[in-house]
Amino acid sequence: MQSYTKQTPLGSPAHPGPGAVQMRIKTSASPGERLSQTKSMVIPDPGQTQKPITRHRRNQSQHNVSDISTTDHPTILKGEYLNKAKIADGGKKLRKNWTSTWVVLDVNQLLFYKESKQEALTNLKPGCKPEGIDLCGALVEWTSEKSSRKNVFQITTRSGNEFLLQADNSTTICKWHDAIKKTADSLKAKGWEGVFPGKPTLRKANSTEFLSRHGSDLPISKEPKPENRRSLIFKLNYSASDTADKNGVKNRLKKFISRRPSMKTLQEKGIIKDRVFGCHLLTLCTREGTTIPSFVQKCVQAVEKRGLEADGIYRVSGNLATIQKLRFLVDQEDELNLDDCQWEDIHVVTGALKMFFRELPEPLFPYRFFEPFVEAIKTKDDKQRVQAMKKLVHQLPKPNHDTMKLLFKHLQKILTKSLKNLMSTQGIGIVFGPTLMWPELDGGNMAFNMVYQNQIVEFILIECSEIFGPAGK
């Protein structure tokens, strides 16, 4: 307790001089302390070290506030420019947008400034208001999946916010990663995940009470999230009867699946009909009893009847919705009349024909013939190239050979009207190259494959009479 003594009277050797008056002064263990100007006095604890008390009355409620010592925390990084992207806010995913920001690692938080404080003063700005990340309970880890950039690590906060930090210099980003992770781990080890350590929680107090010295001294009540409450309610309501009901549903479902009719039975009853689009060419021809699918023949006839002079025939796309409608009718009905007014646009017919060839499980040029055709087109001698192509074409299965012959003879008729439809052998090769042939595995160079596909179709089209024989045979 503080003690008070009287000064020696007038004329004593300790204080000579006339006119001196008696006065009371305080003797204190710590120099520089003054009495509070309030009438009440705060009696400190015997084992606590006193701090100087401010002379201002409005600050009397703030005396003896003890903040958490910064010496227990990792080293504070003053600031450096890093690339930052916020990818989640409270668990809600955000669009990734990288920005360069001035990053400062404080005692227990990470601060983001638009620019450094020196630049702010140079530009005569009043100040930079930072965005902060509370590192209490934060998870810091390297990531290579969230961004294509190198040297990226992710910070996930307790509130569900997610940030990415990146720098081109690996030494720089490793320094920041280690410092931030060390800070987060230190806060977690000290049990500071419940409150923000740098800002102690205030208690309601009178003039003789102190503010809390440690935020962790106070109990923290965290409001559970709505989804957590729903999950808890579901678990409470879940019982053994629910398990029994589920088992019953599972057993009934198994019985239903075991009793369902086979695909063959459904086809015999007419419930499921065989498809045309997406069906293997040999299977389709065997089912129809022909070597050329009837749908291909009908499309070729319709185009030769009213589309040979159409501008950009096979190059111009038809309405996709109408093409899909035509496809659905072809798969469901045996009879198809392409002269109907709803198929008046000839580009719908040509679009459906190209879709038929594209959706074949195996292309019109079978997979095993892809490499031989590519090697044949590479032959430099024209006569040898023609003979090689002719030999390969005649080795094709009967449905593939006959369908290919019909199609290329039809495309030759398209070229006879090239002045009207503005189509050339090169244009047809570009359209039908990737439509009629493609490799089984896309392991090679797609650009080179496309060049060879176009050249093969264009060459067969030019040498059609020599390869397939004269028209009518």
PDB file of C-alpha atoms in Angstrom, residues 21-209:
ATOM      1  CA  VAL A  21       4.794  25.636   3.564  1.00  0.00           C
ATOM      2  CA  GLN A  22       4.026  22.130   4.651  1.00  0.00           C
ATOM      3  CA  MET A  23       2.808  19.795   1.845  1.00  0.00           C
ATOM      4  CA  ARG A  24       2.059  16.104   1.471  1.00  0.00           C
ATOM      5  CA  ILE A  25       3.832  14.145  -1.197  1.00  0.00           C
ATOM      6  CA  LYS A  26       3.591  10.493  -2.179  1.00  0.00           C
ATOM      7  CA  THR A  27       6.401   8.065  -1.765  1.00  0.00           C
ATOM      8  CA  SER A  28       6.086   5.233  -4.270  1.00  0.00           C
ATOM      9  CA  ALA A  29       8.111   2.205  -5.151  1.00  0.00           C
ATOM     10  CA  SER A  30       7.984   3.150  -8.865  1.00  0.00           C
ATOM     11  CA  PRO A  31       8.995   6.690  -9.812  1.00  0.00           C
ATOM     12  CA  GLY A  32       6.808   8.775 -12.095  1.00  0.00           C
ATOM     13  CA  GLU A  33       3.469   7.563 -10.747  1.00  0.00           C
ATOM     14  CA  ARG A  34       0.806  10.129  -9.910  1.00  0.00           C
ATOM     15  CA  LEU A  35      -2.383   9.944  -7.958  1.00  0.00           C
ATOM     16  CA  SER A  36      -5.543   9.449  -9.958  1.00  0.00           C
ATOM     17  CA  GLN A  37      -7.693  12.564 -10.220  1.00  0.00           C
ATOM     18  CA  THR A  38     -10.784  10.555  -9.353  1.00  0.00           C
ATOM     19  CA  LYS A  39     -12.032  10.370  -5.790  1.00  0.00           C
ATOM     20  CA  SER A  40     -11.967   6.552  -5.811  1.00  0.00           C
ATOM     21  CA  MET A  41      -8.758   4.611  -5.599  1.00  0.00           C
ATOM     22  CA  VAL A  42      -7.851   1.305  -7.245  1.00  0.00           C
ATOM     23  CA  ILE A  43      -6.107  -1.058  -4.874  1.00  0.00           C
ATOM     24  CA  PRO A  44      -3.873  -3.379  -6.929  1.00  0.00           C
ATOM     25  CA  ASP A  45      -3.074  -6.971  -6.176  1.00  0.00           C
ATOM     26  CA  PRO A  46       0.070  -7.444  -4.081  1.00  0.00           C
ATOM     27  CA  GLY A  47       1.682  -9.786  -6.603  1.00  0.00           C
ATOM     28  CA  GLN A  48       1.094  -7.620  -9.696  1.00  0.00           C
ATOM     29  CA  THR A  49       3.481  -5.058 -11.109  1.00  0.00           C
ATOM     30  CA  GLN A  50       1.930  -1.604 -11.428  1.00  0.00           C
ATOM     31  CA  LYS A  51       1.914   0.389 -14.640  1.00  0.00           C
ATOM     32  CA  PRO A  52       1.800   4.198 -14.916  1.00  0.00           C
ATOM     33  CA  ILE A  53      -1.726   5.583 -14.725  1.00  0.00           C
ATOM     34  CA  THR A  54      -2.800   8.212 -17.221  1.00  0.00           C
ATOM     35  CA  ARG A  55      -3.726  11.662 -15.962  1.00  0.00           C
ATOM     36  CA  HIS A  56      -6.799  12.006 -18.197  1.00  0.00           C
ATOM     37  CA  ARG A  57     -10.138  11.317 -16.555  1.00  0.00           C
ATOM     38  CA  ARG A  58     -11.676   9.738 -19.682  1.00  0.00           C
ATOM     39  CA  ASN A  59      -8.962   7.093 -19.677  1.00  0.00           C
ATOM     40  CA  GLN A  60      -9.451   6.026 -16.060  1.00  0.00           C
ATOM     41  CA  SER A  61     -11.416   2.931 -17.111  1.00  0.00           C
ATOM     42  CA  GLN A  62      -8.515   1.741 -19.258  1.00  0.00           C
ATOM     43  CA  HIS A  63      -5.704   1.710 -16.702  1.00  0.00           C
ATOM     44  CA  ASN A  64      -3.785  -1.513 -16.034  1.00  0.00           C
ATOM     45  CA  VAL A  65      -4.997  -3.166 -19.304  1.00  0.00           C
ATOM     46  CA  SER A  66      -2.640  -6.031 -20.017  1.00  0.00           C
ATOM     47  CA  ASP A  67      -2.400  -7.149 -23.637  1.00  0.00           C
ATOM     48  CA  ILE A  68      -0.992 -10.455 -24.619  1.00  0.00           C
ATOM     49  CA  SER A  69       2.759 -10.267 -24.968  1.00  0.00           C
ATOM     50  CA  THR A  70       4.034 -10.384 -28.514  1.00  0.00           C
ATOM     51  CA  THR A  71       7.201 -12.099 -27.479  1.00  0.00           C
ATOM     52  CA  ASP A  72       5.404 -15.467 -27.518  1.00  0.00           C
ATOM     53  CA  HIS A  73       4.449 -15.128 -31.198  1.00  0.00           C
ATOM     54  CA  PRO A  74       6.476 -15.783 -34.333  1.00  0.00           C
ATOM     55  CA  THR A  75       8.466 -13.000 -35.964  1.00  0.00           C
ATOM     56  CA  ILE A  76       6.324 -10.294 -37.557  1.00  0.00           C
ATOM     57  CA  LEU A  77       6.911  -9.782 -41.307  1.00  0.00           C
ATOM     58  CA  LYS A  78       6.754  -6.091 -42.131  1.00  0.00           C
ATOM     59  CA  GLY A  79       5.399  -6.318 -45.669  1.00  0.00           C
ATOM     60  CA  GLU A  80       5.928  -7.507 -49.237  1.00  0.00           C
ATOM     61  CA  TYR A  81       4.017  -7.658 -52.500  1.00  0.00           C
ATOM     62  CA  LEU A  82       2.374 -11.063 -53.152  1.00  0.00           C
ATOM     63  CA  ASN A  83      -0.348 -12.282 -55.524  1.00  0.00           C
ATOM     64  CA  LYS A  84      -3.612 -12.950 -53.684  1.00  0.00           C
ATOM     65  CA  ALA A  85      -6.900 -14.558 -54.736  1.00  0.00           C
ATOM     66  CA  LYS A  86      -9.979 -15.072 -52.548  1.00  0.00           C
ATOM     67  CA  ILE A  87     -11.747 -18.253 -53.662  1.00  0.00           C
ATOM     68  CA  ALA A  88     -14.353 -18.711 -50.920  1.00  0.00           C
ATOM     69  CA  ASP A  89     -16.305 -16.449 -48.558  1.00  0.00           C
ATOM     70  CA  GLY A  90     -17.954 -18.199 -45.626  1.00  0.00           C
ATOM     71  CA  GLY A  91     -17.879 -21.506 -47.501  1.00  0.00           C
ATOM     72  CA  LYS A  92     -19.396 -20.009 -50.663  1.00  0.00           C
ATOM     73  CA  LYS A  93     -17.157 -20.458 -53.688  1.00  0.00           C
ATOM     74  CA  LEU A  94     -16.003 -17.295 -55.442  1.00  0.00           C
ATOM     75  CA  ARG A  95     -14.601 -16.643 -58.873  1.00  0.00           C
ATOM     76  CA  LYS A  96     -10.822 -16.647 -58.695  1.00  0.00           C
ATOM     77  CA  ASN A  97      -9.337 -13.211 -59.375  1.00  0.00           C
ATOM     78  CA  TRP A  98      -5.612 -12.685 -58.823  1.00  0.00           C
ATOM     79  CA  THR A  99      -4.469  -9.269 -57.568  1.00  0.00           C
ATOM     80  CA  SER A 100      -1.117  -7.948 -56.399  1.00  0.00           C
ATOM     81  CA  THR A 101      -1.361  -6.826 -52.765  1.00  0.00           C
ATOM     82  CA  TRP A 102       0.928  -5.612 -49.982  1.00  0.00           C
ATOM     83  CA  VAL A 103       0.917  -8.346 -47.316  1.00  0.00           C
ATOM     84  CA  VAL A 104       1.822  -7.772 -43.668  1.00  0.00           C
ATOM     85  CA  LEU A 105       2.003 -10.535 -41.036  1.00  0.00           C
ATOM     86  CA  ASP A 106       0.912  -9.109 -37.675  1.00  0.00           C
ATOM     87  CA  VAL A 107       0.900 -10.783 -34.258  1.00  0.00           C
ATOM     88  CA  ASN A 108      -2.077 -12.997 -34.977  1.00  0.00           C
ATOM     89  CA  GLN A 109      -3.488 -11.869 -38.296  1.00  0.00           C
ATOM     90  CA  LEU A 110      -2.554 -11.372 -41.912  1.00  0.00           C
ATOM     91  CA  LEU A 111      -3.253  -7.918 -43.359  1.00  0.00           C
ATOM     92  CA  PHE A 112      -3.737  -7.028 -47.039  1.00  0.00           C
ATOM     93  CA  TYR A 113      -3.126  -3.476 -48.248  1.00  0.00           C
ATOM     94  CA  LYS A 114      -3.751  -2.140 -51.730  1.00  0.00           C
ATOM     95  CA  GLU A 115      -0.293  -0.545 -51.608  1.00  0.00           C
ATOM     96  CA  SER A 116       2.556  -0.085 -49.173  1.00  0.00           C
ATOM     97  CA  LYS A 117       2.320   2.688 -46.596  1.00  0.00           C
ATOM     98  CA  GLN A 118       5.248   4.497 -48.203  1.00  0.00           C
ATOM     99  CA  GLU A 119       3.430   4.606 -51.564  1.00  0.00           C
ATOM    100  CA  ALA A 120       0.260   5.782 -49.838  1.00  0.00           C
ATOM    101  CA  LEU A 121       2.162   8.740 -48.328  1.00  0.00           C
ATOM    102  CA  THR A 122       3.826   9.497 -51.653  1.00  0.00           C
ATOM    103  CA  ASN A 123       0.464   9.587 -53.410  1.00  0.00           C
ATOM    104  CA  LEU A 124      -0.951  11.835 -50.679  1.00  0.00           C
ATOM    105  CA  LYS A 125      -3.588   9.309 -49.656  1.00  0.00           C
ATOM    106  CA  PRO A 126      -5.000   9.453 -46.122  1.00  0.00           C
ATOM    107  CA  GLY A 127      -4.250   5.801 -45.478  1.00  0.00           C
ATOM    108  CA  CYS A 128      -4.780   2.240 -46.589  1.00  0.00           C
ATOM    109  CA  LYS A 129      -7.597   0.344 -44.915  1.00  0.00           C
ATOM    110  CA  PRO A 130      -6.454  -3.282 -44.836  1.00  0.00           C
ATOM    111  CA  GLU A 131      -8.351  -6.511 -45.236  1.00  0.00           C
ATOM    112  CA  GLY A 132      -7.429  -8.907 -42.454  1.00  0.00           C
ATOM    113  CA  ILE A 133      -7.343 -12.669 -41.957  1.00  0.00           C
ATOM    114  CA  ASP A 134      -7.646 -14.023 -38.417  1.00  0.00           C
ATOM    115  CA  LEU A 135      -5.036 -16.786 -38.188  1.00  0.00           C
ATOM    116  CA  CYS A 136      -6.578 -18.295 -35.046  1.00  0.00           C
ATOM    117  CA  GLY A 137      -7.482 -21.850 -36.058  1.00  0.00           C
ATOM    118  CA  ALA A 138      -6.478 -21.226 -39.691  1.00  0.00           C
ATOM    119  CA  LEU A 139      -5.223 -24.058 -41.918  1.00  0.00           C
ATOM    120  CA  VAL A 140      -2.172 -23.307 -44.092  1.00  0.00           C
ATOM    121  CA  GLU A 141      -1.155 -25.801 -46.775  1.00  0.00           C
ATOM    122  CA  TRP A 142       0.471 -25.952 -50.208  1.00  0.00           C
ATOM    123  CA  THR A 143      -1.837 -26.622 -53.161  1.00  0.00           C
ATOM    124  CA  SER A 144      -1.359 -27.424 -56.834  1.00  0.00           C
ATOM    125  CA  GLU A 145      -5.001 -28.164 -57.680  1.00  0.00           C
ATOM    126  CA  LYS A 146      -6.584 -24.761 -57.028  1.00  0.00           C
ATOM    127  CA  SER A 147      -4.437 -22.884 -59.572  1.00  0.00           C
ATOM    128  CA  SER A 148      -2.223 -23.529 -62.581  1.00  0.00           C
ATOM    129  CA  ARG A 149       0.350 -21.127 -61.183  1.00  0.00           C
ATOM    130  CA  LYS A 150       3.409 -22.383 -59.357  1.00  0.00           C
ATOM    131  CA  ASN A 151       4.343 -21.618 -55.731  1.00  0.00           C
ATOM    132  CA  VAL A 152       0.757 -21.410 -54.422  1.00  0.00           C
ATOM    133  CA  PHE A 153      -0.443 -22.101 -50.887  1.00  0.00           C
ATOM    134  CA  GLN A 154      -3.928 -21.863 -49.395  1.00  0.00           C
ATOM    135  CA  ILE A 155      -5.161 -20.322 -46.152  1.00  0.00           C
ATOM    136  CA  THR A 156      -8.521 -21.574 -44.824  1.00  0.00           C
ATOM    137  CA  THR A 157      -9.961 -19.664 -41.860  1.00  0.00           C
ATOM    138  CA  ARG A 158     -12.385 -20.834 -39.181  1.00  0.00           C
ATOM    139  CA  SER A 159     -15.156 -18.775 -40.782  1.00  0.00           C
ATOM    140  CA  GLY A 160     -14.876 -20.657 -44.089  1.00  0.00           C
ATOM    141  CA  ASN A 161     -12.912 -18.024 -46.024  1.00  0.00           C
ATOM    142  CA  GLU A 162     -10.273 -19.359 -48.405  1.00  0.00           C
ATOM    143  CA  PHE A 163      -7.340 -17.396 -49.811  1.00  0.00           C
ATOM    144  CA  LEU A 164      -4.555 -18.278 -52.234  1.00  0.00           C
ATOM    145  CA  LEU A 165      -1.134 -16.612 -51.979  1.00  0.00           C
ATOM    146  CA  GLN A 166       1.489 -16.886 -54.729  1.00  0.00           C
ATOM    147  CA  ALA A 167       4.838 -15.447 -55.754  1.00  0.00           C
ATOM    148  CA  ASP A 168       7.139 -16.254 -58.655  1.00  0.00           C
ATOM    149  CA  ASN A 169      10.133 -16.376 -56.329  1.00  0.00           C
ATOM    150  CA  SER A 170      10.070 -19.693 -54.479  1.00  0.00           C
ATOM    151  CA  THR A 171      12.287 -18.408 -51.662  1.00  0.00           C
ATOM    152  CA  THR A 172       9.908 -15.521 -50.980  1.00  0.00           C
ATOM    153  CA  ILE A 173       6.749 -17.623 -50.952  1.00  0.00           C
ATOM    154  CA  CYS A 174       8.384 -20.317 -48.781  1.00  0.00           C
ATOM    155  CA  LYS A 175       9.361 -17.648 -46.245  1.00  0.00           C
ATOM    156  CA  TRP A 176       5.755 -16.399 -46.034  1.00  0.00           C
ATOM    157  CA  HIS A 177       4.301 -19.912 -45.927  1.00  0.00           C
ATOM    158  CA  ASP A 178       6.551 -20.966 -43.060  1.00  0.00           C
ATOM    159  CA  ALA A 179       5.957 -17.747 -41.083  1.00  0.00           C
ATOM    160  CA  ILE A 180       2.150 -17.859 -41.473  1.00  0.00           C
ATOM    161  CA  LYS A 181       1.963 -21.582 -40.688  1.00  0.00           C
ATOM    162  CA  LYS A 182       4.181 -21.091 -37.645  1.00  0.00           C
ATOM    163  CA  THR A 183       1.935 -18.291 -36.411  1.00  0.00           C
ATOM    164  CA  ALA A 184      -1.249 -20.341 -36.934  1.00  0.00           C
ATOM    165  CA  ASP A 185       0.246 -23.408 -35.237  1.00  0.00           C
ATOM    166  CA  SER A 186       1.493 -21.275 -32.324  1.00  0.00           C
ATOM    167  CA  LEU A 187      -1.956 -19.773 -31.784  1.00  0.00           C
ATOM    168  CA  LYS A 188      -3.539 -23.206 -31.943  1.00  0.00           C
ATOM    169  CA  ALA A 189      -1.047 -24.626 -29.435  1.00  0.00           C
ATOM    170  CA  LYS A 190      -1.858 -21.810 -26.997  1.00  0.00           C
ATOM    171  CA  GLY A 191      -5.588 -22.540 -27.242  1.00  0.00           C
ATOM    172  CA  TRP A 192      -6.459 -19.153 -28.837  1.00  0.00           C
ATOM    173  CA  GLU A 193      -8.835 -20.537 -31.436  1.00  0.00           C
ATOM    174  CA  GLY A 194     -11.956 -19.296 -29.661  1.00  0.00           C
ATOM    175  CA  VAL A 195     -11.296 -15.553 -29.551  1.00  0.00           C
ATOM    176  CA  PHE A 196      -9.233 -12.951 -31.306  1.00  0.00           C
ATOM    177  CA  PRO A 197      -6.129 -12.696 -29.076  1.00  0.00           C
ATOM    178  CA  GLY A 198      -5.127  -9.152 -29.984  1.00  0.00           C
ATOM    179  CA  LYS A 199      -8.471  -7.704 -28.842  1.00  0.00           C
ATOM    180  CA  PRO A 200      -9.503  -8.827 -25.300  1.00  0.00           C
ATOM    181  CA  THR A 201     -13.190  -9.169 -24.676  1.00  0.00           C
ATOM    182  CA  LEU A 202     -14.606  -6.389 -22.471  1.00  0.00           C
ATOM    183  CA  ARG A 203     -16.480  -7.099 -19.232  1.00  0.00           C
ATOM    184  CA  LYS A 204     -19.028  -4.872 -17.603  1.00  0.00           C
ATOM    185  CA  ALA A 205     -17.104  -3.253 -14.737  1.00  0.00           C
ATOM    186  CA  ASN A 206     -17.136  -0.417 -12.207  1.00  0.00           C
ATOM    187  CA  SER A 207     -14.208   1.791 -11.286  1.00  0.00           C
ATOM    188  CA  THR A 208     -12.548  -0.926  -9.182  1.00  0.00           C
ATOM    189  CA  GLU A 209     -12.586  -3.715 -11.843  1.00  0.00           C
TER     190      GLU A 209
END
